[in-house]
Amino acid sequence: MLTRELMEEVRRLQIRTRRRVDDLFAGEYHSAFLGRGVEFAEVREYAPGDDVRSIDWNVTARAGRPFIKRYIEERQLTVMLCVDASASGLFGTVGRSKARLIAETGAAIAYSALRNNDRVGLLRFSDTVDLFVPPRKGPRHLLRLLRDLLGMEPAGGGRAFAEALDTLGSVLHQRAIVFVAADFQPAPGTGVEDIARPLARLATRHDVIALRVADPRERELPRIGLIELEDPETRERVLFDTGSARLRRRHRDEVARRRGEADRVLKRAGVDVVELSTDRPFGVELERYFRLRQRRRRTA
């Protein structure tokens, strides 16, 4: 059952999502992700400027004047959102959390896909795979996805990351576009290498895009003296002296090392990466990526 507060939030997000899709990348998504082929639509009379390679010579010979074949794109795309609902998503220092950023980005992608008559599904994980919504179409299905994205209650340590990737590999029987939204920070006791093989397996059969979410304070701690930090996944607390340049540098170097490890795993798997941050509009980054895919296709 939806609470009144959650239902109101779903409606607000639906309105914001529709506006962002219309304003930022209404046609960019369609051009970035092509369908599996084309299908015949009709034969019509040739008009100046038409491609002569499209002339239907059989019809032209019978009619005594040129006609061309017209085709339309056969999309039938399947889009899957694979989202990290672990407790690290609770972190956020500039107005919204990483979990909220994942929810809003996922909502925009889902709306773009459904607007283009593509099917969209959702898989959510933390310490377990706690939700799987099969790909479907329609406005009611969109509302279901918005509810499940907004209703996330981040918890656990994200240990089911590899399991989530393997699950998608087993349930997706046709090629799909898979958006993996996570911070790609290993859960305690694990490393980013633990997802390397399942990620590579998934990317061999599907088009996988990593939506890597981050907060600026994860990369660079402010110089504000003594602070107590709590790991949202382990509840471990530590006192940190941000006034120490040496400690801030060690923190920055460790973050860079972990990001470097994740970069290598994603690159080896052939996965594109879209960098999202809680202090920047996600729509700009998505639109930039969609246009990059279009340029790749034109130069391929």
PDB file of C-alpha atoms in Angstrom:
ATOM      1  CA  MET A   1       0.000   0.000   0.000  1.00  0.00           C
ATOM      2  CA  LEU A   2       1.183   3.523  -0.782  1.00  0.00           C
ATOM      3  CA  THR A   3       1.191   6.054   2.025  1.00  0.00           C
ATOM      4  CA  ARG A   4      -0.257   9.448   1.212  1.00  0.00           C
ATOM      5  CA  GLU A   5       3.185  11.051   1.556  1.00  0.00           C
ATOM      6  CA  LEU A   6       4.805   8.563  -0.801  1.00  0.00           C
ATOM      7  CA  MET A   7       2.002   8.912  -3.347  1.00  0.00           C
ATOM      8  CA  GLU A   8       2.393  12.688  -3.333  1.00  0.00           C
ATOM      9  CA  GLU A   9       6.147  12.278  -3.794  1.00  0.00           C
ATOM     10  CA  VAL A  10       5.554   9.883  -6.690  1.00  0.00           C
ATOM     11  CA  ARG A  11       3.321  12.475  -8.373  1.00  0.00           C
ATOM     12  CA  ARG A  12       5.893  15.240  -7.849  1.00  0.00           C
ATOM     13  CA  LEU A  13       8.674  13.079  -9.241  1.00  0.00           C
ATOM     14  CA  GLN A  14       6.531  12.102 -12.213  1.00  0.00           C
ATOM     15  CA  ILE A  15       5.948  15.761 -13.054  1.00  0.00           C
ATOM     16  CA  ARG A  16       9.634  16.679 -12.627  1.00  0.00           C
ATOM     17  CA  THR A  17      10.735  13.652 -14.631  1.00  0.00           C
ATOM     18  CA  ARG A  18       8.394  14.459 -17.519  1.00  0.00           C
ATOM     19  CA  ARG A  19       9.648  18.047 -17.661  1.00  0.00           C
ATOM     20  CA  ARG A  20      13.309  17.012 -17.563  1.00  0.00           C
ATOM     21  CA  VAL A  21      12.841  14.430 -20.281  1.00  0.00           C
ATOM     22  CA  ASP A  22      10.952  16.896 -22.481  1.00  0.00           C
ATOM     23  CA  ASP A  23      13.396  19.761 -21.915  1.00  0.00           C
ATOM     24  CA  LEU A  24      16.745  17.960 -21.871  1.00  0.00           C
ATOM     25  CA  PHE A  25      16.818  14.796 -23.900  1.00  0.00           C
ATOM     26  CA  ALA A  26      13.444  14.094 -25.460  1.00  0.00           C
ATOM     27  CA  GLY A  27      14.964  12.837 -28.716  1.00  0.00           C
ATOM     28  CA  GLU A  28      18.461  12.059 -27.474  1.00  0.00           C
ATOM     29  CA  TYR A  29      17.484   8.756 -25.879  1.00  0.00           C
ATOM     30  CA  HIS A  30      15.765   7.514 -29.058  1.00  0.00           C
ATOM     31  CA  SER A  31      18.796   8.355 -31.196  1.00  0.00           C
ATOM     32  CA  ALA A  32      21.300   6.937 -28.721  1.00  0.00           C
ATOM     33  CA  PHE A  33      19.675   3.503 -28.421  1.00  0.00           C
ATOM     34  CA  LEU A  34      18.691   2.021 -31.743  1.00  0.00           C
ATOM     35  CA  GLY A  35      16.268  -0.822 -32.236  1.00  0.00           C
ATOM     36  CA  ARG A  36      17.165  -4.251 -33.536  1.00  0.00           C
ATOM     37  CA  GLY A  37      16.370  -3.454 -37.151  1.00  0.00           C
ATOM     38  CA  VAL A  38      13.848  -1.912 -39.523  1.00  0.00           C
ATOM     39  CA  GLU A  39      10.556  -3.127 -40.897  1.00  0.00           C
ATOM     40  CA  PHE A  40       8.706  -2.268 -44.087  1.00  0.00           C
ATOM     41  CA  ALA A  41       6.022   0.407 -43.695  1.00  0.00           C
ATOM     42  CA  GLU A  42       4.707   1.395 -47.117  1.00  0.00           C
ATOM     43  CA  VAL A  43       5.424   2.275 -50.737  1.00  0.00           C
ATOM     44  CA  ARG A  44       4.925   5.893 -51.762  1.00  0.00           C
ATOM     45  CA  GLU A  45       5.605   7.991 -54.822  1.00  0.00           C
ATOM     46  CA  TYR A  46       9.117   9.336 -55.217  1.00  0.00           C
ATOM     47  CA  ALA A  47       9.655  12.996 -54.287  1.00  0.00           C
ATOM     48  CA  PRO A  48      12.673  15.194 -55.081  1.00  0.00           C
ATOM     49  CA  GLY A  49      15.323  14.682 -52.424  1.00  0.00           C
ATOM     50  CA  ASP A  50      14.423  11.065 -51.639  1.00  0.00           C
ATOM     51  CA  ASP A  51      17.246   8.535 -51.606  1.00  0.00           C
ATOM     52  CA  VAL A  52      17.289   6.846 -55.028  1.00  0.00           C
ATOM     53  CA  ARG A  53      18.553   3.679 -53.341  1.00  0.00           C
ATOM     54  CA  SER A  54      15.079   3.303 -51.814  1.00  0.00           C
ATOM     55  CA  ILE A  55      13.316   3.075 -55.203  1.00  0.00           C
ATOM     56  CA  ASP A  56      11.106  -0.001 -55.553  1.00  0.00           C
ATOM     57  CA  TRP A  57      11.842  -0.967 -59.138  1.00  0.00           C
ATOM     58  CA  ASN A  58       9.027  -3.512 -59.394  1.00  0.00           C
ATOM     59  CA  VAL A  59       6.337  -1.002 -58.426  1.00  0.00           C
ATOM     60  CA  THR A  60       8.034   1.692 -60.506  1.00  0.00           C
ATOM     61  CA  ALA A  61       7.943  -0.545 -63.609  1.00  0.00           C
ATOM     62  CA  ARG A  62       4.249  -1.355 -63.149  1.00  0.00           C
ATOM     63  CA  ALA A  63       3.190   2.236 -62.438  1.00  0.00           C
ATOM     64  CA  GLY A  64       5.386   3.910 -65.035  1.00  0.00           C
ATOM     65  CA  ARG A  65       6.645   6.457 -62.469  1.00  0.00           C
ATOM     66  CA  PRO A  66       9.095   6.092 -59.563  1.00  0.00           C
ATOM     67  CA  PHE A  67       8.007   4.819 -56.134  1.00  0.00           C
ATOM     68  CA  ILE A  68      10.150   4.245 -53.048  1.00  0.00           C
ATOM     69  CA  LYS A  69       9.960   1.876 -50.103  1.00  0.00           C
ATOM     70  CA  ARG A  70       9.635   3.430 -46.677  1.00  0.00           C
ATOM     71  CA  TYR A  71      10.811   1.676 -43.538  1.00  0.00           C
ATOM     72  CA  ILE A  72      10.358   2.369 -39.856  1.00  0.00           C
ATOM     73  CA  GLU A  73      12.644   1.432 -37.009  1.00  0.00           C
ATOM     74  CA  GLU A  74      11.744  -1.755 -35.185  1.00  0.00           C
ATOM     75  CA  ARG A  75      12.755  -0.923 -31.611  1.00  0.00           C
ATOM     76  CA  GLN A  76      11.451  -3.541 -29.189  1.00  0.00           C
ATOM     77  CA  LEU A  77      14.130  -2.525 -26.699  1.00  0.00           C
ATOM     78  CA  THR A  78      14.341  -3.810 -23.156  1.00  0.00           C
ATOM     79  CA  VAL A  79      15.819  -1.515 -20.513  1.00  0.00           C
ATOM     80  CA  MET A  80      16.766  -2.736 -17.035  1.00  0.00           C
ATOM     81  CA  LEU A  81      17.566  -0.558 -14.045  1.00  0.00           C
ATOM     82  CA  CYS A  82      19.886  -2.320 -11.594  1.00  0.00           C
ATOM     83  CA  VAL A  83      20.101  -0.119  -8.503  1.00  0.00           C
ATOM     84  CA  ASP A  84      22.164  -0.284  -5.341  1.00  0.00           C
ATOM     85  CA  ALA A  85      19.933   0.158  -2.273  1.00  0.00           C
ATOM     86  CA  SER A  86      22.686  -0.306   0.313  1.00  0.00           C
ATOM     87  CA  ALA A  87      23.123   2.038   3.262  1.00  0.00           C
ATOM     88  CA  SER A  88      25.931   3.984   1.570  1.00  0.00           C
ATOM     89  CA  GLY A  89      23.165   5.644  -0.440  1.00  0.00           C
ATOM     90  CA  LEU A  90      22.096   7.556   2.671  1.00  0.00           C
ATOM     91  CA  PHE A  91      25.146   9.802   2.326  1.00  0.00           C
ATOM     92  CA  GLY A  92      24.592  13.264   0.915  1.00  0.00           C
ATOM     93  CA  THR A  93      25.951  16.692   1.837  1.00  0.00           C
ATOM     94  CA  VAL A  94      24.587  19.072  -0.826  1.00  0.00           C
ATOM     95  CA  GLY A  95      20.824  18.814  -0.658  1.00  0.00           C
ATOM     96  CA  ARG A  96      20.159  15.230  -1.699  1.00  0.00           C
ATOM     97  CA  SER A  97      21.487  11.780  -0.934  1.00  0.00           C
ATOM     98  CA  LYS A  98      23.059   9.341  -3.365  1.00  0.00           C
ATOM     99  CA  ALA A  99      19.940   7.177  -3.057  1.00  0.00           C
ATOM    100  CA  ARG A 100      17.770  10.122  -4.092  1.00  0.00           C
ATOM    101  CA  LEU A 101      20.074  10.788  -7.050  1.00  0.00           C
ATOM    102  CA  ILE A 102      19.717   7.141  -8.119  1.00  0.00           C
ATOM    103  CA  ALA A 103      15.910   7.353  -7.802  1.00  0.00           C
ATOM    104  CA  GLU A 104      15.616  10.538  -9.879  1.00  0.00           C
ATOM    105  CA  THR A 105      18.033   9.340 -12.568  1.00  0.00           C
ATOM    106  CA  GLY A 106      16.296   5.965 -12.790  1.00  0.00           C
ATOM    107  CA  ALA A 107      12.925   7.686 -13.073  1.00  0.00           C
ATOM    108  CA  ALA A 108      14.126   9.858 -15.972  1.00  0.00           C
ATOM    109  CA  ILE A 109      15.545   6.858 -17.830  1.00  0.00           C
ATOM    110  CA  ALA A 110      12.353   4.858 -17.259  1.00  0.00           C
ATOM    111  CA  TYR A 111      10.184   7.719 -18.505  1.00  0.00           C
ATOM    112  CA  SER A 112      12.394   8.180 -21.597  1.00  0.00           C
ATOM    113  CA  ALA A 113      12.228   4.466 -22.386  1.00  0.00           C
ATOM    114  CA  LEU A 114       8.466   4.140 -21.944  1.00  0.00           C
ATOM    115  CA  ARG A 115       7.883   7.274 -23.983  1.00  0.00           C
ATOM    116  CA  ASN A 116       9.743   5.517 -26.811  1.00  0.00           C
ATOM    117  CA  ASN A 117       7.564   2.403 -26.360  1.00  0.00           C
ATOM    118  CA  ASP A 118      10.413   0.375 -24.840  1.00  0.00           C
ATOM    119  CA  ARG A 119       9.997  -2.060 -21.967  1.00  0.00           C
ATOM    120  CA  VAL A 120      11.536  -1.196 -18.606  1.00  0.00           C
ATOM    121  CA  GLY A 121      12.281  -3.336 -15.564  1.00  0.00           C
ATOM    122  CA  LEU A 122      13.933  -2.901 -12.189  1.00  0.00           C
ATOM    123  CA  LEU A 123      16.229  -4.959  -9.991  1.00  0.00           C
ATOM    124  CA  ARG A 124      17.150  -3.671  -6.535  1.00  0.00           C
ATOM    125  CA  PHE A 125      19.836  -5.080  -4.247  1.00  0.00           C
ATOM    126  CA  SER A 126      21.693  -4.511  -1.004  1.00  0.00           C
ATOM    127  CA  ASP A 127      22.799  -7.531   1.041  1.00  0.00           C
ATOM    128  CA  THR A 128      20.282  -9.524  -1.025  1.00  0.00           C
ATOM    129  CA  VAL A 129      18.376  -9.051  -4.251  1.00  0.00           C
ATOM    130  CA  ASP A 130      15.229  -7.730  -2.589  1.00  0.00           C
ATOM    131  CA  LEU A 131      13.153  -6.702  -5.621  1.00  0.00           C
ATOM    132  CA  PHE A 132      12.772  -7.728  -9.248  1.00  0.00           C
ATOM    133  CA  VAL A 133      10.199  -6.048 -11.491  1.00  0.00           C
ATOM    134  CA  PRO A 134       9.999  -7.681 -14.958  1.00  0.00           C
ATOM    135  CA  PRO A 135      10.254  -5.332 -17.965  1.00  0.00           C
ATOM    136  CA  ARG A 136       6.893  -4.023 -19.117  1.00  0.00           C
ATOM    137  CA  LYS A 137       5.295  -0.983 -20.770  1.00  0.00           C
ATOM    138  CA  GLY A 138       2.570   1.485 -19.886  1.00  0.00           C
ATOM    139  CA  PRO A 139       1.836   4.427 -17.571  1.00  0.00           C
ATOM    140  CA  ARG A 140       0.753   2.224 -14.656  1.00  0.00           C
ATOM    141  CA  HIS A 141       4.015   0.349 -14.898  1.00  0.00           C
ATOM    142  CA  LEU A 142       5.901   3.665 -14.768  1.00  0.00           C
ATOM    143  CA  LEU A 143       4.079   4.593 -11.555  1.00  0.00           C
ATOM    144  CA  ARG A 144       5.062   1.218 -10.108  1.00  0.00           C
ATOM    145  CA  LEU A 145       8.725   1.873 -10.926  1.00  0.00           C
ATOM    146  CA  LEU A 146       8.606   5.387  -9.451  1.00  0.00           C
ATOM    147  CA  ARG A 147       7.087   3.999  -6.268  1.00  0.00           C
ATOM    148  CA  ASP A 148       9.759   1.311  -5.962  1.00  0.00           C
ATOM    149  CA  LEU A 149      12.576   3.780  -6.646  1.00  0.00           C
ATOM    150  CA  LEU A 150      11.296   6.415  -4.227  1.00  0.00           C
ATOM    151  CA  GLY A 151      10.330   3.821  -1.641  1.00  0.00           C
ATOM    152  CA  MET A 152      13.883   2.541  -1.285  1.00  0.00           C
ATOM    153  CA  GLU A 153      15.007   2.398   2.329  1.00  0.00           C
ATOM    154  CA  PRO A 154      18.797   2.066   2.018  1.00  0.00           C
ATOM    155  CA  ALA A 155      20.155  -0.617   4.338  1.00  0.00           C
ATOM    156  CA  GLY A 156      22.812  -3.287   4.385  1.00  0.00           C
ATOM    157  CA  GLY A 157      26.214  -3.383   2.792  1.00  0.00           C
ATOM    158  CA  GLY A 158      25.640  -4.088  -0.887  1.00  0.00           C
ATOM    159  CA  ARG A 159      27.110  -7.592  -0.687  1.00  0.00           C
ATOM    160  CA  ALA A 160      24.658  -8.881  -3.309  1.00  0.00           C
ATOM    161  CA  PHE A 161      26.192  -6.804  -6.131  1.00  0.00           C
ATOM    162  CA  ALA A 162      27.638  -9.846  -7.908  1.00  0.00           C
ATOM    163  CA  GLU A 163      24.435 -11.818  -7.284  1.00  0.00           C
ATOM    164  CA  ALA A 164      22.383  -8.994  -8.841  1.00  0.00           C
ATOM    165  CA  LEU A 165      24.501  -9.031 -12.001  1.00  0.00           C
ATOM    166  CA  ASP A 166      24.271 -12.821 -12.290  1.00  0.00           C
ATOM    167  CA  THR A 167      20.507 -12.670 -11.730  1.00  0.00           C
ATOM    168  CA  LEU A 168      20.110 -10.262 -14.636  1.00  0.00           C
ATOM    169  CA  GLY A 169      22.220 -12.531 -16.798  1.00  0.00           C
ATOM    170  CA  SER A 170      19.895 -15.433 -16.065  1.00  0.00           C
ATOM    171  CA  VAL A 171      16.537 -13.663 -16.508  1.00  0.00           C
ATOM    172  CA  LEU A 172      17.318 -11.501 -19.561  1.00  0.00           C
ATOM    173  CA  HIS A 173      17.013 -13.849 -22.531  1.00  0.00           C
ATOM    174  CA  GLN A 174      17.197 -11.157 -25.223  1.00  0.00           C
ATOM    175  CA  ARG A 175      19.768  -8.416 -25.538  1.00  0.00           C
ATOM    176  CA  ALA A 176      18.945  -5.525 -23.205  1.00  0.00           C
ATOM    177  CA  ILE A 177      20.257  -2.143 -22.136  1.00  0.00           C
ATOM    178  CA  VAL A 178      21.259  -2.401 -18.486  1.00  0.00           C
ATOM    179  CA  PHE A 179      21.861   0.717 -16.375  1.00  0.00           C
ATOM    180  CA  VAL A 180      23.749  -0.185 -13.182  1.00  0.00           C
ATOM    181  CA  ALA A 181      23.322   2.663 -10.672  1.00  0.00           C
ATOM    182  CA  ALA A 182      25.722   2.385  -7.724  1.00  0.00           C
ATOM    183  CA  ASP A 183      28.655   4.118  -6.086  1.00  0.00           C
ATOM    184  CA  PHE A 184      30.906   1.133  -6.897  1.00  0.00           C
ATOM    185  CA  GLN A 185      32.444   1.297  -3.430  1.00  0.00           C
ATOM    186  CA  PRO A 186      33.029  -2.278  -2.196  1.00  0.00           C
ATOM    187  CA  ALA A 187      31.022  -3.524   0.741  1.00  0.00           C
ATOM    188  CA  PRO A 188      33.029  -4.322   3.894  1.00  0.00           C
ATOM    189  CA  GLY A 189      34.937  -7.549   3.418  1.00  0.00           C
ATOM    190  CA  THR A 190      34.665  -7.398  -0.373  1.00  0.00           C
ATOM    191  CA  GLY A 191      36.513  -5.716  -3.216  1.00  0.00           C
ATOM    192  CA  VAL A 192      35.488  -4.263  -6.544  1.00  0.00           C
ATOM    193  CA  GLU A 193      37.222  -7.248  -8.167  1.00  0.00           C
ATOM    194  CA  ASP A 194      34.409  -9.421  -6.769  1.00  0.00           C
ATOM    195  CA  ILE A 195      32.052  -7.999  -9.401  1.00  0.00           C
ATOM    196  CA  ALA A 196      34.577  -8.137 -12.251  1.00  0.00           C
ATOM    197  CA  ARG A 197      33.594 -11.533 -13.657  1.00  0.00           C
ATOM    198  CA  PRO A 198      29.787 -11.220 -13.348  1.00  0.00           C
ATOM    199  CA  LEU A 199      30.012  -7.726 -14.825  1.00  0.00           C
ATOM    200  CA  ALA A 200      32.080  -8.964 -17.771  1.00  0.00           C
ATOM    201  CA  ARG A 201      29.690 -11.891 -18.333  1.00  0.00           C
ATOM    202  CA  LEU A 202      26.702  -9.551 -18.367  1.00  0.00           C
ATOM    203  CA  ALA A 203      28.426  -7.102 -20.722  1.00  0.00           C
ATOM    204  CA  THR A 204      29.182  -9.806 -23.298  1.00  0.00           C
ATOM    205  CA  ARG A 205      25.452 -10.346 -23.904  1.00  0.00           C
ATOM    206  CA  HIS A 206      23.971  -6.939 -23.045  1.00  0.00           C
ATOM    207  CA  ASP A 207      24.684  -3.238 -23.389  1.00  0.00           C
ATOM    208  CA  VAL A 208      25.776  -2.279 -19.856  1.00  0.00           C
ATOM    209  CA  ILE A 209      26.150   1.331 -18.684  1.00  0.00           C
ATOM    210  CA  ALA A 210      27.442   2.177 -15.209  1.00  0.00           C
ATOM    211  CA  LEU A 211      25.822   5.158 -13.493  1.00  0.00           C
ATOM    212  CA  ARG A 212      28.439   5.876 -10.848  1.00  0.00           C
ATOM    213  CA  VAL A 213      27.012   8.136  -8.128  1.00  0.00           C
ATOM    214  CA  ALA A 214      29.154  10.138  -5.739  1.00  0.00           C
ATOM    215  CA  ASP A 215      29.088  13.041  -3.307  1.00  0.00           C
ATOM    216  CA  PRO A 216      31.803  15.744  -3.353  1.00  0.00           C
ATOM    217  CA  ARG A 217      32.591  15.220   0.336  1.00  0.00           C
ATOM    218  CA  GLU A 218      33.573  11.628  -0.379  1.00  0.00           C
ATOM    219  CA  ARG A 219      36.405  12.858  -2.570  1.00  0.00           C
ATOM    220  CA  GLU A 220      37.584  15.812  -0.499  1.00  0.00           C
ATOM    221  CA  LEU A 221      36.982  16.326   3.206  1.00  0.00           C
ATOM    222  CA  PRO A 222      36.457  19.926   4.371  1.00  0.00           C
ATOM    223  CA  ARG A 223      38.889  21.429   6.840  1.00  0.00           C
ATOM    224  CA  ILE A 224      36.557  21.839   9.824  1.00  0.00           C
ATOM    225  CA  GLY A 225      38.473  20.259  12.713  1.00  0.00           C
ATOM    226  CA  LEU A 226      37.445  17.123  14.587  1.00  0.00           C
ATOM    227  CA  ILE A 227      34.454  15.247  13.183  1.00  0.00           C
ATOM    228  CA  GLU A 228      32.921  11.876  13.978  1.00  0.00           C
ATOM    229  CA  LEU A 229      32.237   9.743  10.935  1.00  0.00           C
ATOM    230  CA  GLU A 230      29.935   6.724  10.880  1.00  0.00           C
ATOM    231  CA  ASP A 231      29.988   4.009   8.244  1.00  0.00           C
ATOM    232  CA  PRO A 232      26.274   3.622   7.342  1.00  0.00           C
ATOM    233  CA  GLU A 233      26.792  -0.029   6.419  1.00  0.00           C
ATOM    234  CA  THR A 234      28.807  -1.262   9.445  1.00  0.00           C
ATOM    235  CA  ARG A 235      27.772   1.437  11.975  1.00  0.00           C
ATOM    236  CA  GLU A 236      31.452   1.742  12.872  1.00  0.00           C
ATOM    237  CA  ARG A 237      32.404   5.205  14.112  1.00  0.00           C
ATOM    238  CA  VAL A 238      35.747   6.937  13.910  1.00  0.00           C
ATOM    239  CA  LEU A 239      37.007  10.317  15.069  1.00  0.00           C
ATOM    240  CA  PHE A 240      38.720  12.154  12.223  1.00  0.00           C
ATOM    241  CA  ASP A 241      40.852  15.297  12.453  1.00  0.00           C
ATOM    242  CA  THR A 242      40.105  17.178   9.245  1.00  0.00           C
ATOM    243  CA  GLY A 243      42.542  19.858  10.350  1.00  0.00           C
ATOM    244  CA  SER A 244      45.395  17.464   9.562  1.00  0.00           C
ATOM    245  CA  ALA A 245      46.631  17.958   5.999  1.00  0.00           C
ATOM    246  CA  ARG A 246      48.312  14.555   6.148  1.00  0.00           C
ATOM    247  CA  LEU A 247      45.072  12.753   7.039  1.00  0.00           C
ATOM    248  CA  ARG A 248      43.100  14.629   4.400  1.00  0.00           C
ATOM    249  CA  ARG A 249      45.724  13.687   1.833  1.00  0.00           C
ATOM    250  CA  ARG A 250      45.618  10.033   2.902  1.00  0.00           C
ATOM    251  CA  HIS A 251      41.843  10.055   2.572  1.00  0.00           C
ATOM    252  CA  ARG A 252      42.039  11.659  -0.884  1.00  0.00           C
ATOM    253  CA  ASP A 253      44.661   9.143  -2.028  1.00  0.00           C
ATOM    254  CA  GLU A 254      42.597   6.192  -0.759  1.00  0.00           C
ATOM    255  CA  VAL A 255      39.492   7.423  -2.563  1.00  0.00           C
ATOM    256  CA  ALA A 256      41.517   7.859  -5.757  1.00  0.00           C
ATOM    257  CA  ARG A 257      42.945   4.347  -5.385  1.00  0.00           C
ATOM    258  CA  ARG A 258      39.483   2.791  -5.036  1.00  0.00           C
ATOM    259  CA  ARG A 259      38.129   4.755  -7.988  1.00  0.00           C
ATOM    260  CA  GLY A 260      41.100   3.637 -10.033  1.00  0.00           C
ATOM    261  CA  GLU A 261      40.371  -0.012  -9.212  1.00  0.00           C
ATOM    262  CA  ALA A 262      36.732   0.433 -10.218  1.00  0.00           C
ATOM    263  CA  ASP A 263      37.793   2.192 -13.432  1.00  0.00           C
ATOM    264  CA  ARG A 264      39.991  -0.759 -14.406  1.00  0.00           C
ATOM    265  CA  VAL A 265      37.223  -3.299 -13.723  1.00  0.00           C
ATOM    266  CA  LEU A 266      34.673  -1.307 -15.744  1.00  0.00           C
ATOM    267  CA  LYS A 267      37.091  -0.763 -18.623  1.00  0.00           C
ATOM    268  CA  ARG A 268      38.051  -4.439 -18.818  1.00  0.00           C
ATOM    269  CA  ALA A 269      34.371  -5.373 -18.957  1.00  0.00           C
ATOM    270  CA  GLY A 270      33.753  -2.895 -21.790  1.00  0.00           C
ATOM    271  CA  VAL A 271      31.249  -0.910 -19.730  1.00  0.00           C
ATOM    272  CA  ASP A 272      30.540   2.779 -20.371  1.00  0.00           C
ATOM    273  CA  VAL A 273      30.568   5.016 -17.288  1.00  0.00           C
ATOM    274  CA  VAL A 274      28.364   8.050 -16.624  1.00  0.00           C
ATOM    275  CA  GLU A 275      29.637  10.050 -13.641  1.00  0.00           C
ATOM    276  CA  LEU A 276      26.813  11.441 -11.496  1.00  0.00           C
ATOM    277  CA  SER A 277      27.274  13.640  -8.445  1.00  0.00           C
ATOM    278  CA  THR A 278      24.821  14.933  -5.873  1.00  0.00           C
ATOM    279  CA  ASP A 279      25.993  18.505  -6.551  1.00  0.00           C
ATOM    280  CA  ARG A 280      25.309  18.455 -10.324  1.00  0.00           C
ATOM    281  CA  PRO A 281      22.156  18.068 -12.479  1.00  0.00           C
ATOM    282  CA  PHE A 282      22.027  14.453 -13.645  1.00  0.00           C
ATOM    283  CA  GLY A 283      20.167  15.373 -16.823  1.00  0.00           C
ATOM    284  CA  VAL A 284      23.170  17.184 -18.256  1.00  0.00           C
ATOM    285  CA  GLU A 285      25.384  14.130 -17.769  1.00  0.00           C
ATOM    286  CA  LEU A 286      22.823  11.781 -19.321  1.00  0.00           C
ATOM    287  CA  GLU A 287      22.295  14.040 -22.308  1.00  0.00           C
ATOM    288  CA  ARG A 288      26.064  14.266 -22.839  1.00  0.00           C
ATOM    289  CA  TYR A 289      26.311  10.486 -22.787  1.00  0.00           C
ATOM    290  CA  PHE A 290      23.404  10.021 -25.206  1.00  0.00           C
ATOM    291  CA  ARG A 291      25.078  12.395 -27.663  1.00  0.00           C
ATOM    292  CA  LEU A 292      28.379  10.540 -27.272  1.00  0.00           C
ATOM    293  CA  ARG A 293      26.653   7.321 -28.315  1.00  0.00           C
ATOM    294  CA  GLN A 294      25.190   9.064 -31.348  1.00  0.00           C
ATOM    295  CA  ARG A 295      28.658  10.288 -32.432  1.00  0.00           C
ATOM    296  CA  ARG A 296      30.069   6.790 -31.992  1.00  0.00           C
ATOM    297  CA  ARG A 297      27.377   5.352 -34.233  1.00  0.00           C
ATOM    298  CA  ARG A 298      27.996   7.924 -36.973  1.00  0.00           C
ATOM    299  CA  THR A 299      31.746   7.262 -36.996  1.00  0.00           C
ATOM    300  CA  ALA A 300      31.507   3.465 -36.678  1.00  0.00           C
TER     301      ALA A 300
END
